[in-house]
GROMACS .gro file of C-alpha atoms in nm:
model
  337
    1UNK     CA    1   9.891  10.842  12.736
    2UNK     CA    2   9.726  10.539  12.915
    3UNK     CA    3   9.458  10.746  13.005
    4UNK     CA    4   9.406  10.832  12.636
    5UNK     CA    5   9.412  10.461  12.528
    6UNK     CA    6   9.146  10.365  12.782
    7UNK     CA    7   8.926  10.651  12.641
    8UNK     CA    8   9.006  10.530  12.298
    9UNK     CA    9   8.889  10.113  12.379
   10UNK     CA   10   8.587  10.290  12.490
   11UNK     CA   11   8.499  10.261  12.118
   12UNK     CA   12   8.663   9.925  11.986
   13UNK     CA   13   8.446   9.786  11.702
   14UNK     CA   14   8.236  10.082  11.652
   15UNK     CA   15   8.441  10.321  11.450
   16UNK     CA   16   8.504  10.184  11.116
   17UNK     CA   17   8.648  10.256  10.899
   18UNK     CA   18   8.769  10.471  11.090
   19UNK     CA   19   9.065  10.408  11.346
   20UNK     CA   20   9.015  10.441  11.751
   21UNK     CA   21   9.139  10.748  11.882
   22UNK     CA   22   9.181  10.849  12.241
   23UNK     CA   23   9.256  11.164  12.378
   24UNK     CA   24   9.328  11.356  12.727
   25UNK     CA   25   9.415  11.730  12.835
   26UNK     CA   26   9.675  11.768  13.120
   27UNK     CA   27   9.717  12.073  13.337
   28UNK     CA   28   9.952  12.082  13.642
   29UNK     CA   29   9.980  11.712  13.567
   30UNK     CA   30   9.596  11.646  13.665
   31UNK     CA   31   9.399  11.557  13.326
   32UNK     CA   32   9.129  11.793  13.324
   33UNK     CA   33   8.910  11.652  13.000
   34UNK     CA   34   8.867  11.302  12.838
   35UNK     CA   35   8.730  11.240  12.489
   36UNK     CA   36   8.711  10.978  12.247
   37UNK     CA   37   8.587  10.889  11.861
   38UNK     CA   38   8.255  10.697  11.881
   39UNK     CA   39   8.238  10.660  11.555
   40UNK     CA   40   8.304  10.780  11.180
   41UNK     CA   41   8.094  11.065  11.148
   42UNK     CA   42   8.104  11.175  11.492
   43UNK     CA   43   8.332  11.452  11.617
   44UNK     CA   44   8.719  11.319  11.640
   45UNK     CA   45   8.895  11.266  11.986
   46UNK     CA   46   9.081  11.549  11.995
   47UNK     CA   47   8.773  11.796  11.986
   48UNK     CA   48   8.557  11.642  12.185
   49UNK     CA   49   8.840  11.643  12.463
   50UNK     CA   50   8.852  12.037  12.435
   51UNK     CA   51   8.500  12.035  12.402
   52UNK     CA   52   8.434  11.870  12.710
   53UNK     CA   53   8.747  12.125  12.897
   54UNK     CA   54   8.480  12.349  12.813
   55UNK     CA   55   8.704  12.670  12.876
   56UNK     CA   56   8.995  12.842  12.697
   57UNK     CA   57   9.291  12.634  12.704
   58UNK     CA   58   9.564  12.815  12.885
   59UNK     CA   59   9.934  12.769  12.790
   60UNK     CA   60  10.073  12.504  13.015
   61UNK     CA   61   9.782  12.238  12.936
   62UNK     CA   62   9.951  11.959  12.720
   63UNK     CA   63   9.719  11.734  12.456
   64UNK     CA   64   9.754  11.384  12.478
   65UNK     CA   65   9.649  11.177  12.185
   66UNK     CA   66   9.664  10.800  12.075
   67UNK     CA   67   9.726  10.901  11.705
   68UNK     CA   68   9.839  11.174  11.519
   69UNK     CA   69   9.567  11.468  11.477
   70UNK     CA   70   9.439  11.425  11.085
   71UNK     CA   71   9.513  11.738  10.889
   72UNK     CA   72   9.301  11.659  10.599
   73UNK     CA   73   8.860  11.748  10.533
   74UNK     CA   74   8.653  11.441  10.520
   75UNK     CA   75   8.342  11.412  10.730
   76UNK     CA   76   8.477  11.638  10.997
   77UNK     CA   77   8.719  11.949  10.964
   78UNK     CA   78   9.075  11.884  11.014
   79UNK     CA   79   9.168  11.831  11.364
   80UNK     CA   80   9.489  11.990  11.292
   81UNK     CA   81   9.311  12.344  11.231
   82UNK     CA   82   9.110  12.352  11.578
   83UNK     CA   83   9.419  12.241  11.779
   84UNK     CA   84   9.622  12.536  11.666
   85UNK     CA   85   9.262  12.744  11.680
   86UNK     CA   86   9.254  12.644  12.088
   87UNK     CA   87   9.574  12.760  12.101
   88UNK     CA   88   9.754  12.467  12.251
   89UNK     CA   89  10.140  12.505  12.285
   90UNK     CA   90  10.228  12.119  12.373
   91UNK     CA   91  10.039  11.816  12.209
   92UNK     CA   92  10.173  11.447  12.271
   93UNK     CA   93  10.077  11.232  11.980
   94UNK     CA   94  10.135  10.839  12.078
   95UNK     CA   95  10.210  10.703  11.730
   96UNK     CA   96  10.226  10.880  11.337
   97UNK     CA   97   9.896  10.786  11.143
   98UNK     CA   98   9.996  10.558  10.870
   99UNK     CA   99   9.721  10.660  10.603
  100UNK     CA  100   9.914  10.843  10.321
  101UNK     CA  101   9.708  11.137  10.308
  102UNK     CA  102   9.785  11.204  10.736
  103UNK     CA  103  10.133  11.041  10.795
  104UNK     CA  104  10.321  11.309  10.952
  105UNK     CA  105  10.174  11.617  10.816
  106UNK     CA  106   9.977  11.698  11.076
  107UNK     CA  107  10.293  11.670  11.298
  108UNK     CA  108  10.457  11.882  11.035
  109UNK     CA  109  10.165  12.139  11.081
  110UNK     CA  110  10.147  12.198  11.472
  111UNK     CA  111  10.510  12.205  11.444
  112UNK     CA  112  10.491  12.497  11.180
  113UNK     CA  113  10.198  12.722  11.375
  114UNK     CA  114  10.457  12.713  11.714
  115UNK     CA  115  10.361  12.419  11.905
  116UNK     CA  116  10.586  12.164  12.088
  117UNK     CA  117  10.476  11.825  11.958
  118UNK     CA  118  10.654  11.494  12.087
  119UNK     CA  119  10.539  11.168  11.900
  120UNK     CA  120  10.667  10.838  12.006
  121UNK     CA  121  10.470  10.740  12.363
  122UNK     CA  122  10.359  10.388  12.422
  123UNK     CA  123  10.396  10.385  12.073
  124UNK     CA  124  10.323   9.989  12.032
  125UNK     CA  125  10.022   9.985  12.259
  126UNK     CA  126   9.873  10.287  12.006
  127UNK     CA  127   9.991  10.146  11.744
  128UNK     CA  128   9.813   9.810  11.793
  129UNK     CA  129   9.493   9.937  11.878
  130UNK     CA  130   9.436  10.047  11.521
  131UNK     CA  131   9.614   9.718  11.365
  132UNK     CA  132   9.278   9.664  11.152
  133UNK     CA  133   9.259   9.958  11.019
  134UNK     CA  134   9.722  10.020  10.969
  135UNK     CA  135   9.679   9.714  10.746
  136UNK     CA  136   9.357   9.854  10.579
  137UNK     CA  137   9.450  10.165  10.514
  138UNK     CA  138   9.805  10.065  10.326
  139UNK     CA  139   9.692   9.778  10.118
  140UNK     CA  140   9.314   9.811  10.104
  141UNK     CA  141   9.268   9.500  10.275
  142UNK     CA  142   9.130   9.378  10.557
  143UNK     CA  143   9.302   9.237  10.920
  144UNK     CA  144   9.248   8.862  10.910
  145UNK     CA  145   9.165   8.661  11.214
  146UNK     CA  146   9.165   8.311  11.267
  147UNK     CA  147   8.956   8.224  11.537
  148UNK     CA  148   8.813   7.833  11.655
  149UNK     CA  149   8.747   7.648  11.947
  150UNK     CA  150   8.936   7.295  11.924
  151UNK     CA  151   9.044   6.976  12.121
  152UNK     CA  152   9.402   6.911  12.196
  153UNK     CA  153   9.485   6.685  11.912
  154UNK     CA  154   9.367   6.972  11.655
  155UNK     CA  155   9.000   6.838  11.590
  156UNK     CA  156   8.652   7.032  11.517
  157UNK     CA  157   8.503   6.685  11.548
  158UNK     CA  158   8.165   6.597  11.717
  159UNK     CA  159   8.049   6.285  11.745
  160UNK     CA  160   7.708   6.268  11.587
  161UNK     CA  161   7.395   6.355  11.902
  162UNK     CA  162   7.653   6.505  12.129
  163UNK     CA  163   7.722   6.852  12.240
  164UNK     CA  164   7.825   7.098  11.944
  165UNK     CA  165   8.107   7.232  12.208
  166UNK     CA  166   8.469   7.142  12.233
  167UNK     CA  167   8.556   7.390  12.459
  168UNK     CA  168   8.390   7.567  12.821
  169UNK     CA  169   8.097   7.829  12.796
  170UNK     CA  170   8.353   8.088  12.952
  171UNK     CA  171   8.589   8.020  12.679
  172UNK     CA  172   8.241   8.101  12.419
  173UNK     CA  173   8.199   8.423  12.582
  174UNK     CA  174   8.554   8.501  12.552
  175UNK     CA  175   8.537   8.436  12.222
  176UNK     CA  176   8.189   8.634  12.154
  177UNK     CA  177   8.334   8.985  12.205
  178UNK     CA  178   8.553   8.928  11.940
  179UNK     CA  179   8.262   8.931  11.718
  180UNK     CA  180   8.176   9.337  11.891
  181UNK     CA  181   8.490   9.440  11.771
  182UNK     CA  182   8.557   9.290  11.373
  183UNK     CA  183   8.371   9.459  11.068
  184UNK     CA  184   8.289   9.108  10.903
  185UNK     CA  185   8.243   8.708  11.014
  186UNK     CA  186   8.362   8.434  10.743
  187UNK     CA  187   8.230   8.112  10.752
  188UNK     CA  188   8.178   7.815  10.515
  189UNK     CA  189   7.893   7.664  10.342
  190UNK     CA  190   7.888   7.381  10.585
  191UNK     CA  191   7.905   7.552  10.875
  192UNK     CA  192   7.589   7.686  10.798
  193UNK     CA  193   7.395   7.416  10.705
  194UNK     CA  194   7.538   7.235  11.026
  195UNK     CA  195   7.547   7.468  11.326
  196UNK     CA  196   7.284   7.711  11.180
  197UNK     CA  197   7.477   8.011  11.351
  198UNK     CA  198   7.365   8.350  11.390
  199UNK     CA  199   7.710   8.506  11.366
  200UNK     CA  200   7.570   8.828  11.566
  201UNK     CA  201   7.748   9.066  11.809
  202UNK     CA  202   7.497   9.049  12.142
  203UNK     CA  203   7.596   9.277  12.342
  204UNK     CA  204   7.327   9.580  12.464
  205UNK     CA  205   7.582   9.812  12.408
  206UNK     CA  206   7.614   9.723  12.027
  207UNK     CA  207   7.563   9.980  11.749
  208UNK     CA  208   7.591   9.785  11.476
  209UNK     CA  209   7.646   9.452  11.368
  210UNK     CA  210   7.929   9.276  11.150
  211UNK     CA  211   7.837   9.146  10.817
  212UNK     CA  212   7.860   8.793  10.818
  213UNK     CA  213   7.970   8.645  10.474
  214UNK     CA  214   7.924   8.298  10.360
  215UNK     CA  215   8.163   8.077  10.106
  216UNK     CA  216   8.019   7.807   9.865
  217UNK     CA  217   8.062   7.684   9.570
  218UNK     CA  218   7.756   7.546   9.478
  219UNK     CA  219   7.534   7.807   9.634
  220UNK     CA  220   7.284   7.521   9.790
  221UNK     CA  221   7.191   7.717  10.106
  222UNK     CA  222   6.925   7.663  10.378
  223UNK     CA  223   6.694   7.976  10.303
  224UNK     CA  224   6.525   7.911  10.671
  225UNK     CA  225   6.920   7.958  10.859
  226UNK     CA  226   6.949   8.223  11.057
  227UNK     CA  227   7.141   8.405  10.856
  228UNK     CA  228   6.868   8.497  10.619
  229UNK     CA  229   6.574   8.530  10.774
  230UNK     CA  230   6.654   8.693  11.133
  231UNK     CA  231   6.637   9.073  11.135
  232UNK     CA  232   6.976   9.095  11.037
  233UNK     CA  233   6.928   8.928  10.684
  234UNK     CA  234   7.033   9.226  10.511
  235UNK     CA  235   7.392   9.209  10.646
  236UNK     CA  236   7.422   8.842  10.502
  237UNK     CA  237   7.666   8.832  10.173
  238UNK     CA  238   7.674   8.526   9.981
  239UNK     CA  239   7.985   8.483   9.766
  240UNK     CA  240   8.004   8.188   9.551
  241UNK     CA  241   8.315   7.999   9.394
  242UNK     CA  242   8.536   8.285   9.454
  243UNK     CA  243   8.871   8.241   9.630
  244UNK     CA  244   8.933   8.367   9.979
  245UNK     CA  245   9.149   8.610   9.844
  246UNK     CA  246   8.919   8.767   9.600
  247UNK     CA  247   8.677   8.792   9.869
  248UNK     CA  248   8.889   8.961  10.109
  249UNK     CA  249   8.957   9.244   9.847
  250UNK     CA  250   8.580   9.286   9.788
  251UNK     CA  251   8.527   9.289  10.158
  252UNK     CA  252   8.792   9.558  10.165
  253UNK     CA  253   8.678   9.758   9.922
  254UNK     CA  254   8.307   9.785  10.117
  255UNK     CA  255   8.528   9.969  10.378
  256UNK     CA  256   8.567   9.601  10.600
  257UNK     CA  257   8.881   9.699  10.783
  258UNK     CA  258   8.837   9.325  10.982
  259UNK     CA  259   8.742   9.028  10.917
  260UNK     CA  260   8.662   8.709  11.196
  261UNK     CA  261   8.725   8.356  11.058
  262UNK     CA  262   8.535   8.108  11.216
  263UNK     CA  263   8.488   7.834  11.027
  264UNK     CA  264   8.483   7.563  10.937
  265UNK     CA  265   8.815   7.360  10.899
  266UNK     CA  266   8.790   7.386  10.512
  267UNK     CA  267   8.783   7.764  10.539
  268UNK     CA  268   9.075   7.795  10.801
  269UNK     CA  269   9.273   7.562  10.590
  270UNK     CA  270   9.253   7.768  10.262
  271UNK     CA  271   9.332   8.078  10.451
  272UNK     CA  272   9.648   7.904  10.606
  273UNK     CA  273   9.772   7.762  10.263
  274UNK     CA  274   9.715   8.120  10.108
  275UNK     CA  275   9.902   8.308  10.368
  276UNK     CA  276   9.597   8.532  10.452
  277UNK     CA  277   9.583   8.482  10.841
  278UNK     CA  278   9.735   8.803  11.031
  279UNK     CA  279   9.683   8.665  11.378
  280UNK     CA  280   9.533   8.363  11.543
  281UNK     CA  281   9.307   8.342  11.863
  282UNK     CA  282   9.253   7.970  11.938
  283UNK     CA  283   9.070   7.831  12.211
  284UNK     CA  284   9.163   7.453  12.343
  285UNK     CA  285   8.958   7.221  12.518
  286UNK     CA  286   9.082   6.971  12.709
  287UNK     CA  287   8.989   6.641  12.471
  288UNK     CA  288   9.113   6.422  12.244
  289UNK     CA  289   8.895   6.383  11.991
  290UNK     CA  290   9.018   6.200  11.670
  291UNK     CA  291   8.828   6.246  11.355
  292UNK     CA  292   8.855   6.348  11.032
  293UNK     CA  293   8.783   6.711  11.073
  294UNK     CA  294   9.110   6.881  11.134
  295UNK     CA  295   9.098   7.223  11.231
  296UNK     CA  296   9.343   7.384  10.945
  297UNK     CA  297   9.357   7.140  10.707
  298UNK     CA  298   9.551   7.087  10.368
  299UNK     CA  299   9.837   7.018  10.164
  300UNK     CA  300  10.037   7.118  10.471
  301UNK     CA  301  10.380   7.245  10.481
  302UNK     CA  302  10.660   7.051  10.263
  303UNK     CA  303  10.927   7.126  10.505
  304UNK     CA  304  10.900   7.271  10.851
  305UNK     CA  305  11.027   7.628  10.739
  306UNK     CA  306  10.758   7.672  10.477
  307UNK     CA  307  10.538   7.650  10.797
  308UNK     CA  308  10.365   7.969  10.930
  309UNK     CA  309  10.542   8.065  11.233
  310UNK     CA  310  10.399   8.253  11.495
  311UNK     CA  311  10.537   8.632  11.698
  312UNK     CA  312  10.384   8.803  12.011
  313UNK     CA  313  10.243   8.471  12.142
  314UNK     CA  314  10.031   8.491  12.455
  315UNK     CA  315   9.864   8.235  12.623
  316UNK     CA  316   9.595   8.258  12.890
  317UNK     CA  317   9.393   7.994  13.100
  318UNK     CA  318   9.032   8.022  13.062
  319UNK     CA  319   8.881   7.744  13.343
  320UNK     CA  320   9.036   7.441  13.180
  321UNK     CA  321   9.075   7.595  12.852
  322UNK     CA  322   9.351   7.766  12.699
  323UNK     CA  323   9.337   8.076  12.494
  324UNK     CA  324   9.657   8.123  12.266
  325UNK     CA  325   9.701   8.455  12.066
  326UNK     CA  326   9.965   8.540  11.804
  327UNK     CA  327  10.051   8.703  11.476
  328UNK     CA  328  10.147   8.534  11.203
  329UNK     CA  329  10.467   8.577  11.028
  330UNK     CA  330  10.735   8.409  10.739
  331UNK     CA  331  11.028   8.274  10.791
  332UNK     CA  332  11.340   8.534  10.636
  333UNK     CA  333  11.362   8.210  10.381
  334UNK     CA  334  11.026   8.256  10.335
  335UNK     CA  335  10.894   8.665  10.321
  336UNK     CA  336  10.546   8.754  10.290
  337UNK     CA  337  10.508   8.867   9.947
   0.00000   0.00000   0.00000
């Protein structure tokens, strides 16, 4: 099953909306094929594995997948009907697809043509690689992430002539293949008309590019930025005077499984206050700063347990920055609604 989710982050950011699937075929415990979904459109995991076997499968070869086979039509034919066609007797699913239309039923099916199916390996490490699209899929909105570089005392302020950066050019390239792998970048009016950013994925292997949406209320934008006059102008949306909230569900319903916050402060803060943020990936220099521009800022929390705590918190040292990752939850007092 590790060898299926290493074929399945083969394809991280490139198959939505779609999830990432991985997939291996074992015989005498030596994995004989590999496959993986590239992306929607393109032949599932599961048959390109026994596409790339090559040969008729014989009975004691055992299907390892990340997620459960689907069992329904959409752009491909159910993967479901060409496992039992192959005439596989043992199939190892990692986690249960959460869409309604899939969850369990394809189990259900292998189960009823005569095949051994166990579900439940490394079930956490499958089931996070598809935590865009789990939370997509359910409520038809996308996976939030809030995402800044910042000094130690919680700043985004730069003095006026010096460097835009707070924190190391390792911790910006860290930080840049997040961008490869989210369906959509949110930023603010003013980060526009102050940094100018591109907002683009730039890696060589990149098939496509996230949209990157902009927030104002007055709709007073530089027509020269970047953002609407490189070649990618046409993935540029403009929403303006609607909440955060109303643009997430638009987002979501133009098949945006993820969305990348990055800015500025004002746009953090309202996504903190609204309870929108799934998961945070900070980076933190090693500065004071002081300054007015806070980087989630806000009415704040009344009381310390109306505050957004934080699960699964990892920390990692990047030079002499740290990178902090976790996922956002309420207190019991306190449920997300």
């Amino acid at each position: 099953m590790r060898a299926a989710l290493k074929e399945a982050r083969r394809a991280l950011g490139q198959t939505s909306p779609n999830p990432v699937v991985g997939a291996v075929l074992v015989i005498d415990n030596r994995i004989v094929a590999k496959g993986h979904h590239r992306q929607a459109g393109c032949l599932h995991a599961e048959i390109v594995c026994l596409r790339d076997f090559g040969n008729a499968v014989p009975a004691a070869a055992t299907l390892y997948v990340t997620l459960e086979p689907c069992s329904t039509t959409g752009r491909t034919s159910p993967c479901t009907d060409e496992i039992i066609k192959a005439g596989l007797k043992t199939v190892v699913i990692g986690t249960v697809d959460v869409n309604p239309r899939h969850a369990g039923r394809g189990v259900t099916l292998l189960r009823g043509a005569g095949i051994k199916v166990r579900v439940g390996v490394l079930t956490e490490e499958c089931t996070s690689l598809n935590e865009a699209f789990n939370k997509w899929i359910v409520t038809g909105r996308p996976f939030v992430i809030a995402k800044c570089g910042m000094s130690l005392d919680g700043r985004l302020t730069r003095r006026p002539g010096e460097s835009r950066w707070i924190t190391s050019a390792a911790a910006r390239r860290h930080a840049h293949t997040l961008r490869a792998q989210v369906d959509a970048i949110v930023v603010g009016a003013a980060t526009v008309r102050i940094d100018n950013p591109r907002l683009t994925a730039r890696s060589a292997q990149q098939a496509r590019q996230p949209w990157r949406v902009v927030l104002t209320r007055s709709g007073k934008l530089p027509r020269r930025a970047h953002l609407f006059s490189d070649r990618f102008a046409e993935r540029t949306l403009v929403y303006r005077g609607k909440s955060l909230r109303t643009v997430l569900t638009d987002l979501g319903k133009r098949n945006v499984t993820s969305v990348l916050l990055e800015g500025g402060g004002e746009v953090l803060g309202q996504a903190l206050e609204a309870r929108l943020i799934d998961k945070v990936q900070l980076y933190v220099g090693p500065i004071l700063t002081g300054g007015p521009v806070v980087a989630f800022p806000g009415r704040g929390a009344d009381v310390t347990q109306n505050a957004v705590y934080l699960d699964r918190i990892a920390y990692q040292r990047l030079g002499q920055n740290v990178y902090i990752t976790g996922y956002s939850r309420f207190s019991e007092r306190h449920p997300a609604a």
